[in-house]
XYZ file of C-alpha atoms in Angstrom:
91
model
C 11.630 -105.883 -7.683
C 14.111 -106.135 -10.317
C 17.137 -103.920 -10.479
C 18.203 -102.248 -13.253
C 20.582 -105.226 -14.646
C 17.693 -107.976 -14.641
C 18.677 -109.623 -11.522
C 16.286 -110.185 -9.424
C 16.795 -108.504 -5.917
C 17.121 -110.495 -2.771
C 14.636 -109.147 0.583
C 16.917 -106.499 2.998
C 17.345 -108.705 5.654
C 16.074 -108.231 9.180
C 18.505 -108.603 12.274
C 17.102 -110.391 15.007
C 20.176 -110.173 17.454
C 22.607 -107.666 18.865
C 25.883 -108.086 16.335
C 29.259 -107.222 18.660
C 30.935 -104.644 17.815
C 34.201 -107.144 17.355
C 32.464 -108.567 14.884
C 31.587 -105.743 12.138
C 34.485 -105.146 9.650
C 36.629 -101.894 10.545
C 35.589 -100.660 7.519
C 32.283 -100.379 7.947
C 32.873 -98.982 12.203
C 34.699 -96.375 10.466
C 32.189 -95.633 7.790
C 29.581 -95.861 10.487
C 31.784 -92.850 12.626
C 32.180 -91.231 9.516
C 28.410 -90.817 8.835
C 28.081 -89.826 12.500
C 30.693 -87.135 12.408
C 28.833 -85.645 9.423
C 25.646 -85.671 11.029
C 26.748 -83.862 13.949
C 28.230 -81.135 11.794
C 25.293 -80.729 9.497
C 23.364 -80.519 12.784
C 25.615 -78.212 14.293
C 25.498 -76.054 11.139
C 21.768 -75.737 11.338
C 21.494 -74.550 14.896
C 24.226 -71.922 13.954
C 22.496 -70.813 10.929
C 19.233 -70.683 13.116
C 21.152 -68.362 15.822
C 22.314 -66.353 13.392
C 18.998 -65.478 11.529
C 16.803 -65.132 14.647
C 17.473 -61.503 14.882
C 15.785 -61.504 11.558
C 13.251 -64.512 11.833
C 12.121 -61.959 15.157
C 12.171 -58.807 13.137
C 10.249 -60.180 10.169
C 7.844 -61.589 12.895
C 7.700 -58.618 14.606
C 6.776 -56.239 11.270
C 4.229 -59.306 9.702
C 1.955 -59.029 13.326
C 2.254 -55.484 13.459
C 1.145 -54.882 9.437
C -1.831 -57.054 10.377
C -2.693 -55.422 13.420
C -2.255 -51.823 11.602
C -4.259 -53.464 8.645
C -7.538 -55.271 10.874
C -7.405 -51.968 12.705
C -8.176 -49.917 9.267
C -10.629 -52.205 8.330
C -12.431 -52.382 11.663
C -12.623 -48.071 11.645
C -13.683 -48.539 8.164
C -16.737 -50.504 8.912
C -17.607 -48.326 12.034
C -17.488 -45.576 9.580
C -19.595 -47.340 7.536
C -22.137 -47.958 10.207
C -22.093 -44.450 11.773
C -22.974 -42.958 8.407
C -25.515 -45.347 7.548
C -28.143 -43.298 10.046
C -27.277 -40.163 8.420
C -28.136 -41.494 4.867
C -31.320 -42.891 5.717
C -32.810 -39.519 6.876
């Protein structure tokens, strides 16, 4: 694959064995905790939002099941309408 300058792109390559820790540049430890740090808060920002809109997550959930109760109730007494009044037309 070529990147956007013409050179040609090297393959990612592959570790094959543990590197110690002694031996990655501080830079990139710290960059490493950095991304870390920000993944825990993102995380920990999604659970909160979560908690905090399951009161209405349960009341939506709540009204959706009952609406479709309420609603296949109407249509079932509308077909045994249907069918009781089908004798009556016949005669």
């Amino acid at each position: 694959m070529d990147s956007p300058s013409g050179a040609a792109s090297a393959a990612i390559p592959v570790l094959t064995h543990v590197v110690p820790t002694s031996d990655i540049p501080a830079a990139v430890l710290v960059a490493l905790d950095a991304r870390m740090a920000e993944k825990a808060s993102v995380l920990a920002l999604s659970a909160e939002l979560m908690q905090n809109l399951r009161p209405e997550l349960d009341r939506m959930a709540s009204e959706l099941v009952q609406r479709s109760v309420e609603g296949m109730w109407a249509k079932r007494a509308e077909i045994y309408k249907n069918i009781s009044r089908s004798p009556d037309e016949d005669r």
